[in-house]
Short mmCIF file of C-alpha atoms in Angstrom, two decimals:
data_model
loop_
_atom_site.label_atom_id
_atom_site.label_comp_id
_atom_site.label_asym_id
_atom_site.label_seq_id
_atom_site.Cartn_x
_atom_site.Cartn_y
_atom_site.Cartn_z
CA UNK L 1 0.00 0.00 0.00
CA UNK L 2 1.79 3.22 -1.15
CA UNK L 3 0.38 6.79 -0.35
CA UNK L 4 2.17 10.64 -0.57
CA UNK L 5 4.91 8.21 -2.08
CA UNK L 6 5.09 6.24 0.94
CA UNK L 7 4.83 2.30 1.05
CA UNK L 8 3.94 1.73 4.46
CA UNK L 9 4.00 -2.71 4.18
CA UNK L 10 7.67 -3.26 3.26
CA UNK L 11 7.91 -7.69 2.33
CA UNK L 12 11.32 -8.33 3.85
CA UNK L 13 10.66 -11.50 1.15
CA UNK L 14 9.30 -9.38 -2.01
CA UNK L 15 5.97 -10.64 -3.77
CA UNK L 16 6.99 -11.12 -7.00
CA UNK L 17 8.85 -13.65 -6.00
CA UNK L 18 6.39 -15.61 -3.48
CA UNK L 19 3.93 -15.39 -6.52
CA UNK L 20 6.32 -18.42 -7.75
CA UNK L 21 4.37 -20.91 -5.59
CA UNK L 22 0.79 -19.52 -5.84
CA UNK L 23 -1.36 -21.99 -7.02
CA UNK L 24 -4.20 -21.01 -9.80
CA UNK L 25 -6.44 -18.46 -6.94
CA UNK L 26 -3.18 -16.71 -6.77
CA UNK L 27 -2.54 -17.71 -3.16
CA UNK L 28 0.55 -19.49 -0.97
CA UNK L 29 0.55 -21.90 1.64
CA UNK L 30 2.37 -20.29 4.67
CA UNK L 31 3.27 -22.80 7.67
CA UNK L 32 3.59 -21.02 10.91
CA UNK L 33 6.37 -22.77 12.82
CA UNK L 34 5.42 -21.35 15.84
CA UNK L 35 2.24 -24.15 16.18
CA UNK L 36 3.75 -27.13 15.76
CA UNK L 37 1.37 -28.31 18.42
CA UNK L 38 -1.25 -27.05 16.29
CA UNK L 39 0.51 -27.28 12.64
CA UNK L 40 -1.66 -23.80 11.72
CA UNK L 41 -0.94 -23.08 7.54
CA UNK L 42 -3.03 -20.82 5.74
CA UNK L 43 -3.93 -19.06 2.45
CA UNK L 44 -2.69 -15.85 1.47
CA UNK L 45 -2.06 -13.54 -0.81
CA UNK L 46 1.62 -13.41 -0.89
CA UNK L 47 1.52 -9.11 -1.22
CA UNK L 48 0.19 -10.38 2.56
CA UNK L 49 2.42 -12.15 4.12
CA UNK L 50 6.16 -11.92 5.10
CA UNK L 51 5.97 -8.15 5.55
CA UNK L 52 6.11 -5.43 8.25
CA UNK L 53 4.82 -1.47 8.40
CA UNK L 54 7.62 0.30 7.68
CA UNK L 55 10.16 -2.06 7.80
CA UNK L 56 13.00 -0.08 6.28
CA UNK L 57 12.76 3.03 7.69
CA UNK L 58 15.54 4.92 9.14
CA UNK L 59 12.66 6.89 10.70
CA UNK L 60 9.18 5.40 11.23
CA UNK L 61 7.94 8.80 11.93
CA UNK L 62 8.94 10.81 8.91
CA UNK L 63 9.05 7.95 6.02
CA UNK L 64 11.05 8.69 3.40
CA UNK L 65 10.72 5.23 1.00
CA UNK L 66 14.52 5.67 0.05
CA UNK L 67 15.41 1.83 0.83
CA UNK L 68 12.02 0.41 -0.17
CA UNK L 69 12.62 2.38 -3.93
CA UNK L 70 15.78 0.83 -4.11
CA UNK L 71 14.40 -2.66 -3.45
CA UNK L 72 11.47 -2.17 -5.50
CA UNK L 73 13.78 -0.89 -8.73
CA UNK L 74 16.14 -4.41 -8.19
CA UNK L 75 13.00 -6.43 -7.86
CA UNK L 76 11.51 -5.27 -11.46
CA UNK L 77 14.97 -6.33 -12.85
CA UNK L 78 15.13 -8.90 -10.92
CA UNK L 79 11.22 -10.45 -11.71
CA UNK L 80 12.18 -10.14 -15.47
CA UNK L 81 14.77 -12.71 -15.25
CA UNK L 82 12.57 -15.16 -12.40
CA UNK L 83 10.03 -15.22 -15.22
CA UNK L 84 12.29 -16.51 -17.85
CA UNK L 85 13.67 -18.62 -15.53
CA UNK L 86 10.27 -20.11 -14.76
CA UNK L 87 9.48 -20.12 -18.82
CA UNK L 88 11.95 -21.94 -19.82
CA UNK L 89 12.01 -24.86 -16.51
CA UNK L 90 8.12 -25.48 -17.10
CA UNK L 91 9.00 -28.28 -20.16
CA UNK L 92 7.74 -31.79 -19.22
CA UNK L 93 11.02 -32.76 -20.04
CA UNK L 94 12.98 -31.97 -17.20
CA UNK L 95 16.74 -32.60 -18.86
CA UNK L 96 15.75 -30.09 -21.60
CA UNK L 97 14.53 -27.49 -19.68
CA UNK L 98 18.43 -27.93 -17.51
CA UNK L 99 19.81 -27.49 -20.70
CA UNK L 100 17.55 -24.79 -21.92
CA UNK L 101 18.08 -22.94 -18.58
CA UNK L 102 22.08 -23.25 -18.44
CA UNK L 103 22.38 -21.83 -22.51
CA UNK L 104 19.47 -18.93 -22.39
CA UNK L 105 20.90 -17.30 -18.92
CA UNK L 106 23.42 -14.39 -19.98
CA UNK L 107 26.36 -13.42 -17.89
CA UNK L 108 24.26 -10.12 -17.08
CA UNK L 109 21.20 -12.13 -16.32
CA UNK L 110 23.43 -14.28 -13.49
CA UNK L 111 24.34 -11.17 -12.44
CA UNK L 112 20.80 -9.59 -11.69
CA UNK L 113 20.04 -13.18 -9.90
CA UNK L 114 23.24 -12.60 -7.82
CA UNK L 115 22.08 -8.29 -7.07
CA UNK L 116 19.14 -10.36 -5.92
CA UNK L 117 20.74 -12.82 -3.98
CA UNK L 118 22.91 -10.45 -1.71
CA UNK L 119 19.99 -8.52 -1.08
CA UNK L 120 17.50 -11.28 -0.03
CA UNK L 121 20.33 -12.42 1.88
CA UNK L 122 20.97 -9.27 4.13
CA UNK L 123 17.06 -8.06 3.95
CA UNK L 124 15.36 -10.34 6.41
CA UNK L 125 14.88 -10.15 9.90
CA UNK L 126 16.93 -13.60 11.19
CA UNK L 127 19.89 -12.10 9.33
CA UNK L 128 19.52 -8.94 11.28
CA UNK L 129 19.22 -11.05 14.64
CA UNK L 130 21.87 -13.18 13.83
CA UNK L 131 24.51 -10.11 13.44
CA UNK L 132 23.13 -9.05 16.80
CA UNK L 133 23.68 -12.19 17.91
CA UNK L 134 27.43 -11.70 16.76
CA UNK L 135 27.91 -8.40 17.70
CA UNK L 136 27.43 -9.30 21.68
CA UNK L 137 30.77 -9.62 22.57
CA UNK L 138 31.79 -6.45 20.28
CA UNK L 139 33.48 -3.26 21.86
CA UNK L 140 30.09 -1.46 19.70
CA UNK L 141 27.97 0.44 22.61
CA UNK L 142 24.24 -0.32 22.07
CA UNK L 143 23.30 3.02 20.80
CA UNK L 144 25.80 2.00 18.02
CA UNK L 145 25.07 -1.37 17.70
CA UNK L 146 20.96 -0.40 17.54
CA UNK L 147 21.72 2.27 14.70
CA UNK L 148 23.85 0.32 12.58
CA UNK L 149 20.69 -2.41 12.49
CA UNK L 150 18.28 -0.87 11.77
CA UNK L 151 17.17 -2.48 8.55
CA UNK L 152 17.31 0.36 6.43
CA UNK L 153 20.92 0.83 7.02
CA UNK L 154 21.83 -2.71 7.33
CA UNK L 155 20.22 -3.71 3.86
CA UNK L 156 22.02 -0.69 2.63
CA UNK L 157 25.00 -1.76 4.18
CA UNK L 158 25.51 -5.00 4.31
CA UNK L 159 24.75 -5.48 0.10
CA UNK L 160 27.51 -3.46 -0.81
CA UNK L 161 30.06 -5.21 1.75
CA UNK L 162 28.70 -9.03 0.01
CA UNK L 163 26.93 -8.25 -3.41
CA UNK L 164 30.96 -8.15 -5.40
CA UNK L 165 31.50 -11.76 -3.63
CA UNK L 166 27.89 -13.17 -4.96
CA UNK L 167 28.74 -11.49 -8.48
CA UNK L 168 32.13 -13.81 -8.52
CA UNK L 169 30.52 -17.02 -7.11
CA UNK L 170 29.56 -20.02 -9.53
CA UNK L 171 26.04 -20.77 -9.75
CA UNK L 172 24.48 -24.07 -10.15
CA UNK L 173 20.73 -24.19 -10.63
CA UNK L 174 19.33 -27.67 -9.84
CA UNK L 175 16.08 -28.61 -11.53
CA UNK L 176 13.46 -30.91 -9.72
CA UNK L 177 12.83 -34.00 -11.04
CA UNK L 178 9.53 -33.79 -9.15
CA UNK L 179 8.80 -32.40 -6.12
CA UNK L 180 9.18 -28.61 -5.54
CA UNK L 181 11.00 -26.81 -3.68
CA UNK L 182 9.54 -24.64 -0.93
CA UNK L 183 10.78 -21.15 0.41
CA UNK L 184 10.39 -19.54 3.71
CA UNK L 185 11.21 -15.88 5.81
CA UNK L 186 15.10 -16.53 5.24
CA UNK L 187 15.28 -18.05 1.84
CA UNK L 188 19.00 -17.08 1.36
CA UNK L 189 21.90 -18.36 3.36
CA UNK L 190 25.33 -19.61 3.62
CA UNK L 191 26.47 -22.65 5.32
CA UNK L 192 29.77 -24.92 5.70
CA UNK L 193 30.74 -28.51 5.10
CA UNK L 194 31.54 -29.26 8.82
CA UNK L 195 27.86 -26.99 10.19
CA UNK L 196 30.16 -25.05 12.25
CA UNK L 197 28.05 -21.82 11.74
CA UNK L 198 29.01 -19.16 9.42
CA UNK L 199 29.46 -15.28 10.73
CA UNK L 200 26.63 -13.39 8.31
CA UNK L 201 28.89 -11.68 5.40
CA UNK L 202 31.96 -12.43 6.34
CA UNK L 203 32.75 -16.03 4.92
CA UNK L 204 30.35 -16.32 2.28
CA UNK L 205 32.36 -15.72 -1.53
CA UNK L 206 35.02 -16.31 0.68
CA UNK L 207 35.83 -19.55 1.89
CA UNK L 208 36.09 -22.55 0.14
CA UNK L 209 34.15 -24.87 2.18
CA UNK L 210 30.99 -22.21 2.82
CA UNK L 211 27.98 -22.22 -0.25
CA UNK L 212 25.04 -20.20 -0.46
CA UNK L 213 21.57 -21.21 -1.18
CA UNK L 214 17.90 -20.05 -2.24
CA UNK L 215 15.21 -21.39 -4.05
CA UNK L 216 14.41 -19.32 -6.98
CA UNK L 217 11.14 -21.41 -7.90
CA UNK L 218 9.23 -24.27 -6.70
CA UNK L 219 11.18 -25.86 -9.71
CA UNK L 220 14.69 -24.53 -9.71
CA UNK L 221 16.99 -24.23 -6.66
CA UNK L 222 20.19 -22.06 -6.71
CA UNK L 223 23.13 -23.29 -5.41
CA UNK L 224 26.20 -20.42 -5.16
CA UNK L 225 30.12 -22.18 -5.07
CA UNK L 226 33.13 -20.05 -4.32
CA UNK L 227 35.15 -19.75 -6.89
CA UNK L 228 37.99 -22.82 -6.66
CA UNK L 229 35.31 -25.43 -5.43
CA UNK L 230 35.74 -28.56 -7.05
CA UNK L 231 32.17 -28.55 -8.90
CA UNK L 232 32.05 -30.46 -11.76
CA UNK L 233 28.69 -29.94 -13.02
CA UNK L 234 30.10 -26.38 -13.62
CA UNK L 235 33.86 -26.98 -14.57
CA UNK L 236 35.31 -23.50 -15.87
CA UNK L 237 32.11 -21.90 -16.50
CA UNK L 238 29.92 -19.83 -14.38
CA UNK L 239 26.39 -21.19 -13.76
CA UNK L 240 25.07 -24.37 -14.84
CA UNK L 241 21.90 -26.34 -14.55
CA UNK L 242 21.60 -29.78 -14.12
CA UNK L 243 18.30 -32.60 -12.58
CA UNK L 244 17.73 -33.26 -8.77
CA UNK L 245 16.12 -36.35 -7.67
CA UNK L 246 13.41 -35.70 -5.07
CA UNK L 247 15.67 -36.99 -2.52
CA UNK L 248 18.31 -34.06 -2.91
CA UNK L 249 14.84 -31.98 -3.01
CA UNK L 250 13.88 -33.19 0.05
CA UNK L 251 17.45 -32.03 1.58
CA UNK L 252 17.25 -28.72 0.38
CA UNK L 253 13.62 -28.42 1.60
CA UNK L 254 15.15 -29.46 4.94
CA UNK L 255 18.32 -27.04 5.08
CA UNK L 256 15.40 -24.19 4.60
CA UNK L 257 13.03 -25.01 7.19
CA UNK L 258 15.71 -25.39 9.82
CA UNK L 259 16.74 -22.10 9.09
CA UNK L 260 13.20 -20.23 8.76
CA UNK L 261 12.91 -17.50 11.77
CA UNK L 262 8.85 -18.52 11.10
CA UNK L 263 7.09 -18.80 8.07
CA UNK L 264 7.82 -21.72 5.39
CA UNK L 265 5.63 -20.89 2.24
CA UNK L 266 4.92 -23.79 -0.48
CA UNK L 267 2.19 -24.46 -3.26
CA UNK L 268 -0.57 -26.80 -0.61
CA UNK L 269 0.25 -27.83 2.59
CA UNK L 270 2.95 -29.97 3.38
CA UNK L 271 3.39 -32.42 6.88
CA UNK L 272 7.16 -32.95 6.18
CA UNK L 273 7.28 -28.96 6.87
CA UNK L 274 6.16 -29.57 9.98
CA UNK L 275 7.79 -32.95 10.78
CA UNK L 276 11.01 -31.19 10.30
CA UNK L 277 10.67 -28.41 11.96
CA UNK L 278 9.41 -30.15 15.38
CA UNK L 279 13.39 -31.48 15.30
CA UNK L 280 15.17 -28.07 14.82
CA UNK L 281 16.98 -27.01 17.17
CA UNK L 282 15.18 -23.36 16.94
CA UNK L 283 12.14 -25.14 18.17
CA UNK L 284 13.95 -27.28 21.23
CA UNK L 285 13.31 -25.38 25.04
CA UNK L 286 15.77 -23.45 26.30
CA UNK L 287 17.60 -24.40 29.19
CA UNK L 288 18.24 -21.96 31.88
#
């Protein structure tokens, strides 16, 4: 809703994107991991879900939409390319459409998807936690630490200190064989071979041994490799495509809903969402 200018419900997950898994009524599933006693999902809109009043506001009180027009203007380059993406994956035959995918993409269309990328990856709220999390033990004072978090700023921010290191990553985009893939409230992220943990922006483009992941479409999920992994689906070039079974479906699906801060969003509702999620260690109690 925009007015004077102003969009007052920022998506911290945009809607152009969510739109991928809307079934024919135009609507998502969203699964609330907070109920897994209950397992609540429901139907929405997805310009109505995964969004907050005023979310990137340096100043709640005197909006000025300068983050959320910068978001909006990478999104409408960034929706051009999704949609090709999803033209060209929807053939029946699923090894064409991996090798229809991997020669149509253009060096500047992998680059739009990697823009993308760093932003969804610094834009959401459980990224902005997580560098608090990280930031306890800093010398920062908490006036500091509070204005340099603020998700305006640490959008702003935190893209320009990544977005060069997603540009010179490899991607590989893995097309389902069969089941889709489902996204959630932190639908990119980096992790390591050992699950140490990774520090948010720091090792990511980096290290050797750290990837980053997001599903782009309920079809297509997008694996990013440093450069100087041994891949060889993608040898010396820079993105490839190649066909999942739903097995390594099913593991992606899992490595998302661990890491969802809430909200997992598919095409129908799904029990595995929930029968993974009761095992996270988000949703274990706390001991004292």
């Amino acid at each position: 809703m925009t007015q004077n200018g102003i969009t007052r419900r920022q998506h911290y997950v945009p809607d152009f994107y969510l739109q991928g898994w809307a079934t024919d009524d135009g609507k998502v599933t969203a699964h609330d991991l907070q109920s897994l006693k209950d397992k609540k999902t429901f139907r929405t809109d997805p310009a109505n879900v995964l969004v907050q009043s005023y979310f990137y506001e340096e100043d709640t009180a005197n909006p000025d939409n300068r983050i959320e027009n910068i978001l909006s203007a990478m999104e409408g380059r960034t929706a051009s390319v999704v949609k090709k993406v999803r033209a060209v994956t929807a053939a029946t035959d699923v090894k064409a459409a991996a090798a229809t995918l991997s020669r149509s993409l253009t060096g500047a269309g992998v680059d739009v998807l990697a823009e993308f990328a760093a932003y969804q990856y610094m834009r959401v709220p459980g990224a902005i936690e997580q560098k608090r999390y990280e930031l306890q033990t800093s010398a920062l004072d908490e006036t500091t630490k509070t204005h340099h978090l603020n998700p305006g700023r640490f959008v702003e921010g935190g893209y320009a200190y990544v977005v060069d290191h997603f540009k010179a990553m490899k991607y590989l985009f893995f097309i389902s064989s069969g089941q889709d893939f489902v996204t959630s409230d932190w639908p990119c992220f980096d992790m390591d071979e050992d699950n140490r943990g990774t520090l948010l922006g720091e090792e990511v483009g980096r290290k050797t041994d750290v990837v980053a992941y997001m599903p782009l479409t309920p079809r297509v999920g997008m694996v990013m490799y440093p450069v100087g992994i041994n891949q060889a689906s993608l040898n010396s070039r820079r993105w490839g495509a190649s066909v999942q079974p739903d097995s390594f479906v099913r593991n992606q699906n899992t490595l998302i809903i661990q890491k969802a801060e809430r909200y997992v969003v598919a095409r129908k509702e799904s029990p595995f969402i929930f029968a993974v999620a009761v095992k996270r260690r988000k949703s274990q109690p706390q001991s004292l």
